[in-house]
Every structure is written in structure tokens, then in C-alpha cells.
XYZ file of C-alpha atoms in Angstrom:
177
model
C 70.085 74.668 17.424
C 69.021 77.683 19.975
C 69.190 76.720 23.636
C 67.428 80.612 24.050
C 64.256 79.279 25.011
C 65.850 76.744 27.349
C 67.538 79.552 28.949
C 64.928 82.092 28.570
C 63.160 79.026 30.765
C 65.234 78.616 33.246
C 66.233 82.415 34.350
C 62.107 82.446 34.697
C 61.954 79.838 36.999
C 65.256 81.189 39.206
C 64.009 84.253 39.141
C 59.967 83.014 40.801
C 62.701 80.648 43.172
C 64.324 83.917 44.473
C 61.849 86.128 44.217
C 59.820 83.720 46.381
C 62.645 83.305 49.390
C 62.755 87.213 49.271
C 58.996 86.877 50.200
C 58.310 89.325 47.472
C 54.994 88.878 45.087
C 55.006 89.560 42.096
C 52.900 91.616 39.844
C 50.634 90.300 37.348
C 49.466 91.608 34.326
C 45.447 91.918 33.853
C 44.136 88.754 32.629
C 41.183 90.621 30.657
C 41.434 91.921 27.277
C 42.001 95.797 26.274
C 41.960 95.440 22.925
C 40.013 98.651 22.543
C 36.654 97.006 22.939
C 34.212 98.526 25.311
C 31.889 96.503 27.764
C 29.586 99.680 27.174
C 27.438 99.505 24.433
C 27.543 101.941 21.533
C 23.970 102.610 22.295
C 23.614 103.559 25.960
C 20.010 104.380 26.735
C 19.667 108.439 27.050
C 16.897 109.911 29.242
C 13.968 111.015 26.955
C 14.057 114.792 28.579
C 18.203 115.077 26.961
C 17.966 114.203 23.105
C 20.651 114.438 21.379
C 22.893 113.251 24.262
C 26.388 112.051 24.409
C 27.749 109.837 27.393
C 31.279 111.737 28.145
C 32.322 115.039 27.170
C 36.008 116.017 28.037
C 36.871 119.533 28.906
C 40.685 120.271 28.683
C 42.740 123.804 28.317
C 43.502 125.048 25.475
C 47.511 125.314 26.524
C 47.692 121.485 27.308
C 50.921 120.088 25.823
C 50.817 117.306 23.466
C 52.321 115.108 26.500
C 49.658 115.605 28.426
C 46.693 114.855 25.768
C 48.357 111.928 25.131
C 48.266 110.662 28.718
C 44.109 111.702 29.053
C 43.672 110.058 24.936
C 45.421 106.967 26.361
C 43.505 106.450 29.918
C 40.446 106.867 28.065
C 41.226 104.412 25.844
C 42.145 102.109 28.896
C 38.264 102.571 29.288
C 37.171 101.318 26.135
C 36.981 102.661 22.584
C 33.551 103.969 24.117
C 35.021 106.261 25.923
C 38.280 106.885 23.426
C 35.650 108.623 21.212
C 34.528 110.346 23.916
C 34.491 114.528 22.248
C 37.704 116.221 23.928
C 36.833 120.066 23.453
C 39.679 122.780 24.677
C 39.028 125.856 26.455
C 40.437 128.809 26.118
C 39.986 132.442 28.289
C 37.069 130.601 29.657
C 35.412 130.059 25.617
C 34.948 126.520 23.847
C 36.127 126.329 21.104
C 33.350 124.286 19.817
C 29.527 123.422 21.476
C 29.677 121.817 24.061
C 27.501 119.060 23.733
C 24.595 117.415 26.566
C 26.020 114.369 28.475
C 25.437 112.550 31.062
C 29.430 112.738 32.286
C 31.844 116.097 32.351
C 35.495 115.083 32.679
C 36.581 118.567 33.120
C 40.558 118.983 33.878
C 40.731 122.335 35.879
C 38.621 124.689 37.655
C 38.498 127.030 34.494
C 37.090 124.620 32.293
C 34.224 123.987 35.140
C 33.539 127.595 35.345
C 33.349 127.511 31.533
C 31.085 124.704 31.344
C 28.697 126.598 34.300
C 28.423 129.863 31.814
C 27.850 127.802 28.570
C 25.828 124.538 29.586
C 22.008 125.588 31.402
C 21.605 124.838 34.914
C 19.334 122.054 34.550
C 21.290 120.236 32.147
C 24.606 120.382 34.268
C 22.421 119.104 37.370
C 21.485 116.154 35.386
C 25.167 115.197 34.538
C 27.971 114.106 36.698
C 30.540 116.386 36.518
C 34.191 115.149 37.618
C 36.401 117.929 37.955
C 40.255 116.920 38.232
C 43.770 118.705 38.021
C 44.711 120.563 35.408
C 46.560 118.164 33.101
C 49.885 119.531 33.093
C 49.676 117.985 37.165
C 49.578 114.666 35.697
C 53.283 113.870 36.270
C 52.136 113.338 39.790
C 50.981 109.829 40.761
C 48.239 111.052 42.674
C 46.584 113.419 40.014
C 47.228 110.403 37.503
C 45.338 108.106 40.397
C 42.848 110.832 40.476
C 41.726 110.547 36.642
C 42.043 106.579 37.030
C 39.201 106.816 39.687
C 37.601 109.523 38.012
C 36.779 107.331 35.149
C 35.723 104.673 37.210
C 33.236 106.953 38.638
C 31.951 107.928 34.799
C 32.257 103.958 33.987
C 29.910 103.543 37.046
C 27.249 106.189 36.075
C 27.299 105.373 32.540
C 26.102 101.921 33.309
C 23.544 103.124 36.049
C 22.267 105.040 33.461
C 21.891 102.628 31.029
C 20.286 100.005 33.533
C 23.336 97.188 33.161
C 24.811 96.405 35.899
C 26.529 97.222 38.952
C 29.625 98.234 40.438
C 30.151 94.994 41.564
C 30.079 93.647 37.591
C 33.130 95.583 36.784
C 36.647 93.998 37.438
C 38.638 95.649 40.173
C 41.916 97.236 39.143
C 44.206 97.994 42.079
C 47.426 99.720 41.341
């Protein structure tokens, strides 16, 4: 017979005992789920004058290493498979290499890509979106330029909803760290 989870057990408890004399508190994990799902619907409401709209477009350089694409492809999906699907188009010597699309949120990574998106995209229709400009991704090694893209897609979280007419700021669970 095991005594593991008897142990397992009791180094939990000595370890809240201690940890509690120390005056330290402990971090929890989040209590919600992040199984993927989004708390944005699939269909977010477009304005009638943008047809054909998408809610986040991603602008990233074309030299990004695979590092770094994972670390944007996984704080999106922290966000929701909503905006995991989000279109990720690379720039390179100021070109996309695809359309870029209308949205109603730019999360461009660099000042390139913004200059980019200002020759491509009309006036008008980048005056409509919010456009987020952050560090270029190979800066996200640094805690602040990683806290930067954290709030950054708050922000787009934020005006997605506004758009659609949901809720508030205040609806949305606060995430310090």
C-alpha cells in the first residue's frame, strides 16, 4: 500500500504552515477555465459601413523567429480561440505578404509593420480601427514588452466587446501578474 498521497498531504500542509509564519502569500492559479473557449462570440456584430470585416488582424515581421511566434500564437490563445484565429500576416521591406484584411483591431509588433499598414490600409478604414502598436517581437524576452502585449490584448478584448454592444470592462475578470 502507497503512503504517497499521505505524504504528498502532509509536505502540502507544512509547506502553507511555513509559508504562512514567513508571512509570504502564495500564488494562486486562475480559477476560470482556458480551455480555448472564447467569451467573444464567433459572430461579433461589424459596423454596416466595413463588410467583410474581421475583429483582429496581427501584423508581425517577416524575420520573427519561431520562438517568438510561438510566444504571440500562445498569448492569443490565452485570449480565447477567438482571438487564436485571429489572421497573423508577416511583413517584409515594408510589403504584406498577403491582403491585409478590414478590422476593427491592428496588433501590429513594430513600427515597420505600422508604417506598412498606413501605405496599404485607406485612411478611413485605419481611423475606424484601434491600432495597438507594440515592440518588435524579438523584445519579448523582456518582462515589460511581454506585459506590454498582455495589456495590449486587454485593450483589443475591451474594444471588441464595445463594439459588439456586450459588456463592459468591468464584466471581464481581472488578471494581475
Amino acid at each position: 500500500k502507497s503512503r504517497m498521497p499521505e505524504m504528498a498531504a502532509a509536505a502540502s500542509g507544512q509547506r502553507a504552515r511555513v509559508l504562512r509564519a514567513l508571512g509570504v502569500t502564495p500564488y494562486r492559479l486562475r480559477t476560470h477555465a482556458t480551455d480555448g473557449t472564447s467569451s467573444l462570440p464567433d459572430d461579433i456584430p461589424l459596423p454596416a459601413d466595413a463588410p467583410g470585416a474581421v475583429a483582429l488582424v496581427t501584423l508581425l515581421p517577416a524575420q520573427a523567429a519561431a520562438r517568438e511566434l510561438d510566444l504571440v500564437g500562445h498569448a492569443l490563445k490565452g485570449f480565447g480561440a477567438h482571438f487564436a484565429r485571429a489572421p497573423r500576416i508577416r511583413i517584409a521591406s515594408g510589403e504584406p505578404a498577403q491582403t491585409i484584411p478590414v478590422a476593427h483591431v491592428y496588433l501590429v509588433f513594430g513600427r515597420d509593420q505600422a508604417q506598412a499598414l498606413g501605405r496599404v490600409m485607406p485612411a478611413a478604414q485605419v481611423d475606424a480601427a484601434q491600432v495597438l502598436l507594440l515592440d518588435a517581437p524579438d523584445q519579448l524576452r523582456h518582462a515589460s514588452v511581454k506585459r506590454q502585449l498582455w495589456q495590449a490584448l486587454k485593450r483589443a478584448r475591451r474594444a471588441l466587446l464595445a463594439a459588439a454592444g456586450q459588456a463592459t470592462a468591468a464584466d471581464w475578470p481581472t488578471f494581475r501578474g
